[in-house]
Coordinates of C-alpha atoms and ligand atoms in Angstrom, one line a residue:
X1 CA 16.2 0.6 -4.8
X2 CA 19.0 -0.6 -6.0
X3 CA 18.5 -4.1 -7.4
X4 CA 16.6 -5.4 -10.2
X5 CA 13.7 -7.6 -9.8
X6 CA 12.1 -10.1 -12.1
X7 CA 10.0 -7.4 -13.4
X8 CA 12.7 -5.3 -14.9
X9 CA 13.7 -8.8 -16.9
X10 CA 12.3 -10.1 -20.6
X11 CA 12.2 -13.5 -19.9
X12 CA 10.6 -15.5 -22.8
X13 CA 12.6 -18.2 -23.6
X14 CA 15.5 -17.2 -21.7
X15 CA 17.3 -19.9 -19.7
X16 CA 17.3 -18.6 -15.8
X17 CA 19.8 -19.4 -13.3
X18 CA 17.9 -18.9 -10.3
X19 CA 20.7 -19.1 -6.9
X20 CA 17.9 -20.8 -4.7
X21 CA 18.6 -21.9 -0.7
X22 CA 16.6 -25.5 -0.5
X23 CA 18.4 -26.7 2.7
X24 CA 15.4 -28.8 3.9
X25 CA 15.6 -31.5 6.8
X26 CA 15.9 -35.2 4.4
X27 CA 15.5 -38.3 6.5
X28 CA 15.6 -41.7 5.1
X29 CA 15.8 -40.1 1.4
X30 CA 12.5 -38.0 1.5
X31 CA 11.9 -34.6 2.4
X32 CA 10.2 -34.2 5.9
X33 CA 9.4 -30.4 5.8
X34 CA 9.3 -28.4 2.5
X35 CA 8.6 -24.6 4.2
X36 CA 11.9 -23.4 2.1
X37 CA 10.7 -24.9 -1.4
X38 CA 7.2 -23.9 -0.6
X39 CA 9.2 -20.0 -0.4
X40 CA 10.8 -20.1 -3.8
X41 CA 7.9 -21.9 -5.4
X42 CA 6.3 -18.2 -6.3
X43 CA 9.6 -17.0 -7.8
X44 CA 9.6 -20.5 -10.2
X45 CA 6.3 -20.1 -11.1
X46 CA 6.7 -16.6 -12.2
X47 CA 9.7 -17.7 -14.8
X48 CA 7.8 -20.5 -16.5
X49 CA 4.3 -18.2 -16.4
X50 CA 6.8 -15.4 -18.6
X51 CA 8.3 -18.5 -21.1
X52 CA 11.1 -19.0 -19.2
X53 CA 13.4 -21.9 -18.6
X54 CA 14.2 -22.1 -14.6
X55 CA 17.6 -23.6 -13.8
X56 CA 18.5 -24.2 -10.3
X57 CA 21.4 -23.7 -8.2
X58 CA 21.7 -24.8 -5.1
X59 CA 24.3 -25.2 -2.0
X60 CA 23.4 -28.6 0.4
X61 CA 24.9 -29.0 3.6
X62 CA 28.4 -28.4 3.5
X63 CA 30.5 -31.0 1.6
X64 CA 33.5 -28.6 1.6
X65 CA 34.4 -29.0 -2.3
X66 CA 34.3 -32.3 -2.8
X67 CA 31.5 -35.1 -4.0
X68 CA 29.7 -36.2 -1.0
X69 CA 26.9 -38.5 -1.7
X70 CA 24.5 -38.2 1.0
X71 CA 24.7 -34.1 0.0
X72 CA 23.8 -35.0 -3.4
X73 CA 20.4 -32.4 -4.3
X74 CA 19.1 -35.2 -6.3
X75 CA 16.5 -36.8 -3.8
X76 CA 15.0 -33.2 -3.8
X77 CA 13.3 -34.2 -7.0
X78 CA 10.2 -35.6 -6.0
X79 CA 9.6 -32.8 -3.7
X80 CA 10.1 -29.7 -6.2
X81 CA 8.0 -31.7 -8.3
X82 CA 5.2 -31.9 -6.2
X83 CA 5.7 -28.1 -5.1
X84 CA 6.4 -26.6 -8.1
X85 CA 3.5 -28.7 -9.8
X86 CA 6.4 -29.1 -12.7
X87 CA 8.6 -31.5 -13.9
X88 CA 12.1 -31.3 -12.3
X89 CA 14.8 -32.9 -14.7
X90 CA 17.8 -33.4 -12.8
X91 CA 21.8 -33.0 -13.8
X92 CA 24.6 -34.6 -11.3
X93 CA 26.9 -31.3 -11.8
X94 CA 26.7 -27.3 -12.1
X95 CA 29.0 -26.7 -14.7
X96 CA 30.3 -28.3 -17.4
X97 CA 28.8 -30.9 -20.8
X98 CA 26.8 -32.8 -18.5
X99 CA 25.2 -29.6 -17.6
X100 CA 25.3 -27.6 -20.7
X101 CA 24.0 -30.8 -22.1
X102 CA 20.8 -31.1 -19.9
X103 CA 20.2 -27.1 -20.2
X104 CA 19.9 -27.4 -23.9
X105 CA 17.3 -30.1 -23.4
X106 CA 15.6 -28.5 -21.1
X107 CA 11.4 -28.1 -22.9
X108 CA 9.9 -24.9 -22.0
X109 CA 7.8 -25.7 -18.4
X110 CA 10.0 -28.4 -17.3
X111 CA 12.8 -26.9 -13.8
X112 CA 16.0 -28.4 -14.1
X113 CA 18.1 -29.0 -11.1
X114 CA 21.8 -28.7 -11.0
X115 CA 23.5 -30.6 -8.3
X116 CA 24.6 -29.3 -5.3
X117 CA 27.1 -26.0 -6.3
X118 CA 29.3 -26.7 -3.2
X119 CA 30.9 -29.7 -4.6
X120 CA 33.0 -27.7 -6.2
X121 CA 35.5 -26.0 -4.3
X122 CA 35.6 -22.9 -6.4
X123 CA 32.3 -22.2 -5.3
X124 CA 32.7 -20.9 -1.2
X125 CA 35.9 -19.1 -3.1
X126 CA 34.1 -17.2 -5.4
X127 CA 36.0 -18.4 -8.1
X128 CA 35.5 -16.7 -11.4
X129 CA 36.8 -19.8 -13.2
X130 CA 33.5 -21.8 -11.6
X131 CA 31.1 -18.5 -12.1
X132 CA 31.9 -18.3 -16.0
X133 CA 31.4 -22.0 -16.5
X134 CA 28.3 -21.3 -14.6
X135 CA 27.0 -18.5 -16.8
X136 CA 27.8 -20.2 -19.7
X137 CA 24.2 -22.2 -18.9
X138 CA 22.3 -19.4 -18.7
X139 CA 20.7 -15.7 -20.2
X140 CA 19.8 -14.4 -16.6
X141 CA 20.8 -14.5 -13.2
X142 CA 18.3 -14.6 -10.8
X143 CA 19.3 -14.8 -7.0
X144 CA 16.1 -16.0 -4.4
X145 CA 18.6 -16.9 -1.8
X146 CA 18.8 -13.8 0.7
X147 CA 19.8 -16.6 3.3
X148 CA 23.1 -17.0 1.5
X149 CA 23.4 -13.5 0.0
X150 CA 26.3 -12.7 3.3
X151 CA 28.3 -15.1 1.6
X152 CA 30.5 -14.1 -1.3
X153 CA 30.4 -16.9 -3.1
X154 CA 30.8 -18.2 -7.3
X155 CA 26.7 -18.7 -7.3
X156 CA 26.5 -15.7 -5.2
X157 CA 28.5 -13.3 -6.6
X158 CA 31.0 -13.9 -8.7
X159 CA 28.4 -15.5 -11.7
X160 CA 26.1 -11.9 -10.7
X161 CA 28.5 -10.1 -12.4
X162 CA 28.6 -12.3 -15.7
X163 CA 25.1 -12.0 -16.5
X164 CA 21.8 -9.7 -16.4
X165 CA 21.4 -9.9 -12.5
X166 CA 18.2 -9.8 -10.9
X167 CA 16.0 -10.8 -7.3
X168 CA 13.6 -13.6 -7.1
X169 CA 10.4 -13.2 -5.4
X170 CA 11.2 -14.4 -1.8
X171 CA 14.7 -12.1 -2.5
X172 CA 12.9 -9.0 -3.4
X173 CA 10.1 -9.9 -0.4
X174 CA 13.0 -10.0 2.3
X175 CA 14.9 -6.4 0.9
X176 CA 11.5 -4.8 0.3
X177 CA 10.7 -5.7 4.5
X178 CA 14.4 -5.1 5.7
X179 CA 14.3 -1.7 4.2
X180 CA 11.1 -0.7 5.4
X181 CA 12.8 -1.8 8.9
X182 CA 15.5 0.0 8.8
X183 CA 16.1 2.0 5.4
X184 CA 14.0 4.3 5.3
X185 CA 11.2 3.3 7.9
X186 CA 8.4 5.3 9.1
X187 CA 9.2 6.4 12.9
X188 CA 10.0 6.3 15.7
X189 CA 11.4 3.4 15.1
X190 CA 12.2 0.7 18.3
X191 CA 14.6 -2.0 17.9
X192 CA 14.3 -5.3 20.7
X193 CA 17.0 -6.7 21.0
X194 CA 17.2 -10.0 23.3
X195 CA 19.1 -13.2 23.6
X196 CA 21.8 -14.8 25.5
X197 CA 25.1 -12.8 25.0
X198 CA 26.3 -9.2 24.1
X199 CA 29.0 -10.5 22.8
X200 CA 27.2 -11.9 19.7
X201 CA 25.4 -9.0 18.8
X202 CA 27.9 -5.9 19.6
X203 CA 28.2 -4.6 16.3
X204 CA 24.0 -5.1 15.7
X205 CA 24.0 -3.0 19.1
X206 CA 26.3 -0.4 17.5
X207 CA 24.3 -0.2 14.8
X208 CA 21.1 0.2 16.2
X209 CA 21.6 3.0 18.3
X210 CA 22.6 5.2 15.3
X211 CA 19.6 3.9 13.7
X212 CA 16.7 3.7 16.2
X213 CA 14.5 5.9 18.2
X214 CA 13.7 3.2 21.4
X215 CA 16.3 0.5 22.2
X216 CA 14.8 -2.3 24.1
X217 CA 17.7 -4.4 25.6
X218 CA 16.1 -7.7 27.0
X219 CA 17.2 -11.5 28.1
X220 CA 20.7 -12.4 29.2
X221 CA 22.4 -9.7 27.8
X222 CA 20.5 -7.4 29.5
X223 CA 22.3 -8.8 32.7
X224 CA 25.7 -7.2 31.6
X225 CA 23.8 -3.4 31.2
X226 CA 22.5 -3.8 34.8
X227 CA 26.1 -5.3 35.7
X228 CA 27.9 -2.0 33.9
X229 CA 25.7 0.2 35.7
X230 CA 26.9 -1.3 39.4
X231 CA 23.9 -3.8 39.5
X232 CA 25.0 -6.8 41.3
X233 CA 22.9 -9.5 38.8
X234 CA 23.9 -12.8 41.3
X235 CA 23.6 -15.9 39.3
X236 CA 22.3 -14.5 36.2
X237 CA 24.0 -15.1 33.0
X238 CA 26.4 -12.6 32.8
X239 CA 29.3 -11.3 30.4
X240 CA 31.5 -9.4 33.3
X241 CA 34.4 -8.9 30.8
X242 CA 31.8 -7.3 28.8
X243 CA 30.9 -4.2 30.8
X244 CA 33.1 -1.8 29.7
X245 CA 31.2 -2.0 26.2
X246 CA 28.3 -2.4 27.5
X247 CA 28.8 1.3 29.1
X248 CA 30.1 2.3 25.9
X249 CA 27.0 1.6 24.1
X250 CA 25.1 3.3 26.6
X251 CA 27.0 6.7 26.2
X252 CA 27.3 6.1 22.3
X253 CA 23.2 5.8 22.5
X254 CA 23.1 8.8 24.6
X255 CA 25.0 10.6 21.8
X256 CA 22.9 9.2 18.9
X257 CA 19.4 10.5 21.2
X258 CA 18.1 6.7 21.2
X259 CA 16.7 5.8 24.4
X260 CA 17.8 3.0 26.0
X261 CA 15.2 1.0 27.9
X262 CA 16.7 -1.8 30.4
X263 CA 14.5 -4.3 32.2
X264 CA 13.2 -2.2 35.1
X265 CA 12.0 -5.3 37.1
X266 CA 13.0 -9.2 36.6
X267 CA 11.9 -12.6 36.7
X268 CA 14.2 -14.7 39.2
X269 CA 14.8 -18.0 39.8
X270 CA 17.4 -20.3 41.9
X271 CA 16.8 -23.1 39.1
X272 CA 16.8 -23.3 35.5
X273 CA 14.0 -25.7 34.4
X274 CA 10.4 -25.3 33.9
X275 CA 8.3 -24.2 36.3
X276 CA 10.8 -23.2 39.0
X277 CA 9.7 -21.5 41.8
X278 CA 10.0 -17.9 41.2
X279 CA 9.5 -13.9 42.3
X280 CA 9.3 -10.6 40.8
X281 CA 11.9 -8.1 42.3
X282 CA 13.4 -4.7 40.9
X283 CA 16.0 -5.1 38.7
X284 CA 18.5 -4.1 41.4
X285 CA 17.1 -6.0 43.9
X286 CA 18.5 -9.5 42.7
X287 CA 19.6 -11.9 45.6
X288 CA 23.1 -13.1 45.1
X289 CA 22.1 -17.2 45.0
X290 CA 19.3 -16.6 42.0
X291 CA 19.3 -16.0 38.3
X292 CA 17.5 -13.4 36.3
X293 CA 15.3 -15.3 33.8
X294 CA 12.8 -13.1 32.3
X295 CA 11.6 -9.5 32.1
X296 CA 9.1 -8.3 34.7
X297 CA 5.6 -6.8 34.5
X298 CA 6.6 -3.0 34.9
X299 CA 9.3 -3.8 32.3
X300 CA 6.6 -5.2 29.7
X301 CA 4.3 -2.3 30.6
X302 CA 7.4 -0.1 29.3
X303 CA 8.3 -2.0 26.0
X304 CA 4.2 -1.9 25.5
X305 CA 3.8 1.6 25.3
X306 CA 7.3 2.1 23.3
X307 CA 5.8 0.1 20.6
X308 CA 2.1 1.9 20.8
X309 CA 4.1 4.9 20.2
X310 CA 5.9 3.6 17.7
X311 CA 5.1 3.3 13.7
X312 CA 8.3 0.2 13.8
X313 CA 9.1 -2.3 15.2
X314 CA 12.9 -4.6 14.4
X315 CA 13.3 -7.6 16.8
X316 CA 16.3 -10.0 17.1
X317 CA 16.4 -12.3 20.4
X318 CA 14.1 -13.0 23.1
X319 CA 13.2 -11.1 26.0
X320 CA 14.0 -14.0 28.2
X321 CA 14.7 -17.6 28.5
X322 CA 11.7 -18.5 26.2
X323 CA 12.0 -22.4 26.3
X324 CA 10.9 -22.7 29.7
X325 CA 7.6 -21.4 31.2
X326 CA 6.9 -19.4 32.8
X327 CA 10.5 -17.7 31.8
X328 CA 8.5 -17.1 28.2
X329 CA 6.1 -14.4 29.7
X330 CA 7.6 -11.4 28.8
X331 CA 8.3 -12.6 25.0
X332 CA 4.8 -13.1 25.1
X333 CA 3.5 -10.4 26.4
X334 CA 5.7 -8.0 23.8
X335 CA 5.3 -10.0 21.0
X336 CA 1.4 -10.2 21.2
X337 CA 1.5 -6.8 21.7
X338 CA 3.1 -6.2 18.7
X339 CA 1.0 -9.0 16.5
X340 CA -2.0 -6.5 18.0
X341 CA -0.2 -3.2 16.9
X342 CA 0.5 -5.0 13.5
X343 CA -2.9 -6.2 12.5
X344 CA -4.5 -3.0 13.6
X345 CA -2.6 -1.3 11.1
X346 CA -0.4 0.9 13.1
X347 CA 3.1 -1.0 13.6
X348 CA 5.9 -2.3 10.6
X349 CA 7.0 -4.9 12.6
X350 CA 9.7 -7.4 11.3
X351 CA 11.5 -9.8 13.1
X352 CA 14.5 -12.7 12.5
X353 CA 16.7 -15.3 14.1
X354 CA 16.6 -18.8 15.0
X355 CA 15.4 -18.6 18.7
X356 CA 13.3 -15.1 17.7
X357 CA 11.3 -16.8 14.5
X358 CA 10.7 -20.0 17.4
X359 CA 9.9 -17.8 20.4
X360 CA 7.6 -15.6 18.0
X361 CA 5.5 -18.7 16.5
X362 CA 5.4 -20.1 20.1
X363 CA 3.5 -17.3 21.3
X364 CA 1.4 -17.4 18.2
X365 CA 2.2 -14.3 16.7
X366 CA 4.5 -14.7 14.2
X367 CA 1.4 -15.1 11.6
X368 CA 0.7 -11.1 12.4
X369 CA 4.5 -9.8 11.7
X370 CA 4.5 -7.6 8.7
X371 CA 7.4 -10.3 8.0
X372 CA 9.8 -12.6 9.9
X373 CA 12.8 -13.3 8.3
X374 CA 13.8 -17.1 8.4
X375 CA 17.6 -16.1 6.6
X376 CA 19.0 -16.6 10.0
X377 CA 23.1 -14.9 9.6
X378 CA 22.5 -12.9 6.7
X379 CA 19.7 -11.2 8.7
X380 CA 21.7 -10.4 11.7
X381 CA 24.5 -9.2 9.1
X382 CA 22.0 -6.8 7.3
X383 CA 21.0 -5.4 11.0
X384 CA 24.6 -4.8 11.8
X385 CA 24.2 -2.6 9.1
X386 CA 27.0 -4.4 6.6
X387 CA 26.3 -4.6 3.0
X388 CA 25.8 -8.2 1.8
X389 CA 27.7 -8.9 -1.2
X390 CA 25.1 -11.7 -2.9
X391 CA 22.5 -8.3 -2.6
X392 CA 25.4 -5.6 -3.6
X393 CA 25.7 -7.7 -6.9
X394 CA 22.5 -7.3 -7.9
X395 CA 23.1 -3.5 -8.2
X396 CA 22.1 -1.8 -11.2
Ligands
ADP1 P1 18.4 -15.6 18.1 O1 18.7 -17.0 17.7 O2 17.0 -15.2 17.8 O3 19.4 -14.6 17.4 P2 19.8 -15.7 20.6 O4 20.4 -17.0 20.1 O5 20.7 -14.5 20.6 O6 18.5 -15.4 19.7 O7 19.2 -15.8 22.0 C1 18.3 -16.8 22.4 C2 18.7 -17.5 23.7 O8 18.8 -16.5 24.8 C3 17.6 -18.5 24.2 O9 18.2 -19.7 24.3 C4 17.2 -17.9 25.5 O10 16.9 -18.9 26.5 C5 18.4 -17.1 26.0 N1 18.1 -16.2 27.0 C6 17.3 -15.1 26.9 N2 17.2 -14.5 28.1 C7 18.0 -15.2 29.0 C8 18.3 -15.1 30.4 N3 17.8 -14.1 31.1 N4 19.1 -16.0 30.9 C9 19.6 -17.0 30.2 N5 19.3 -17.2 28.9 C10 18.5 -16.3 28.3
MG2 MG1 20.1 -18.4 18.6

């Protein structure tokens, strides 16, 4: 592969800038859910286990260049503390004396925190200036922030190139997954692919069907297939203006030999709130004053047996409108079909995006996923095939 992890590095005694994504909820000055420090914990341990000296940088919220003290990192502190089972010094700027300063105190053991990298606003330009001020406080780079690694930014990017550049343990978890998804996977391969709109996940259709074996096209956007194929979907969300590229897809697909599978049968309803009164009907067969809100049984019955046949699985959206029951029954259905398929052994499945990672632990099978990816756009960016330039630095 091509990127360096923390094995290929001699650490001992080296000072490491680790580019780490700690955007955690704060309320009232105190951490109220540590799930992304509790990911880069393994990475931090693994510097000060070899004699390194772990130096953190970090982007919070977005302060757009300037000092904005409710973005400060600082109130962090206790929190690393308690994860890391270290002790977390703490420097009020990324660069300069101060920071030099505090990284030439820094006792082998101790973490030290540099404050929030986005306060300067070299750093969403990549600015070299920033990235060799940045270097200047360290031996290696170490990037554990896949979440940010679409953004070419100085911590990103630009300071990758001035130093010894390697992936943290969360970093290489994520590529080592996303590759087996869609690198070089083991096939056939089927791709689900749900949500609201085509429109936000054109080019991640595109890509798909050059990539996959099995398409599954559910949700909303499923809607503006059945509309291009002179389905009248009634109420159902619906992007008209899309159809035209909806039937391109479709003939691209049939070029590429991936095989398209659209919801056979639907869910309808003339409301949209839980428990509304509902029927089953073929997926032509919507009446003009109701809304397609979910997949159907026949439809589940067809994305089952796609994944039994199948040695991967790569999901992004849900196969209907998840938040309200009974609307969440396909979802279900597919996704504990593929937890089952996962734990037995004979499914990759990997998963990612906000309402996917929700919809998936909702159903309670996110814990079976081979892994679910919680990087959010740089996830959908790696499935629309487009090289990420925070990974592409890390090249050897
Ligand atoms: P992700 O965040 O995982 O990328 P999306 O944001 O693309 O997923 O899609 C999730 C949204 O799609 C959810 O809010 C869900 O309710 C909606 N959705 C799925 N199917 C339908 C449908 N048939 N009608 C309306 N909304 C739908
Ligand atoms: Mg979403």
């Amino acid at each position: 592969m091509g990127w360096n992890s923390l094995d290929d590095m001699d650490l001992a005694g080296k000072r490491v800038l680790v580019r780490v994504d700690i955007n955690v909820p704060v309320e009232d000055g105190k951490v109220t859910d540590d799930t992304r420090i509790q990911r880069i914990a393994p990475t931090i341990a693994d510097i000060r286990a070899k004699g390194g000296l772990p130096v953190l940088l970090a982007h919070f919220g977005r302060p757009k260049g300037k000092v904005v003290a409710e973005m400060s990192l600082q109130p962090l502190v206790p929190a690393l503390e308690a994860v890391f089972d270290a002790s977390v010094m703490f420097c009020a700027d990324c660069r300069g004396p101060a920071a030099e300063a505090a990284v030439a105190a820094l006792q082998e053991g101790e973490v030290l925190l540099l404050e929030n990298t986005r306060f300067h606003a070299g750093e969403e330009k990549n600015d070299a200036a920033l990235a060799a001020e940045m270097a200047k406080l360290g031996d290696i780079y170490c990037n554990d922030a896949f979440s940010a690694a679409h953004r070419a930014h100085a911590s990103t990017e630009a300071l990758a190139q001035l130093l010894p550049a390697c992936a943290g343990r969360l970093m290489q978890a994520e590529l080592t997954a996303l590759e087996s998804a869609l690198g070089q996977p083991q096939r056939p391969v089927t791709a689900v692919v749900g949500g609201a709109k085509v429109s936000t996940k054109l080019e991640l259709l595109g890509n798909l069907v050059e990539k996959v074996d099995t398409l599954v096209i559910g949700g909303g956007m499923a809607n503006t297939f059945l509309a291009a194929q002179g389905i009248d979907v009634g109420k159902s969300l619906c992007e008209h203006e899309m159809t035209p590229t909806a039937t391109e897809i479709l003939a691209k697909a049939a070029d590429t030999g991936c095989t398209i599978l659209l919801p056979s049968d639907v869910v309808v309803a003339r409301e949209f709130k839980a428990g509304a009164e509902n029927e089953t009907l073929a997926a032509d067969a919507c009446p003009a004053d109701a809304m397609i809100l979910d997949a159907g049984p026949a439809t589940v019955a067809a994305v089952s047996d796609a994944l039994t046949a199948s040695k991967t699985l790569i999901w992004n959206g849900p196969m209907g409108a998840f938040e309200i029951a009974p609307f969440d029954a396909a979802t279900n259905a597919a996704a504990s079909k593929a937890a089952e398929l996962t734990k037995a052994g004979r499914l990759i499945s990997v998963a990612g995006g906000g309402d996917t990672v929700a919809a998936l632990n909702q159903a309670g099978a996110a814990e079976s996923f081979t892994y679910i990816s919680t990087a959010g756009g740089a996830f959908l960016e790696w499935m629309e095939g487009k090289t990420l330039p925070g990974v592409a630095a890390l090249g050897q």
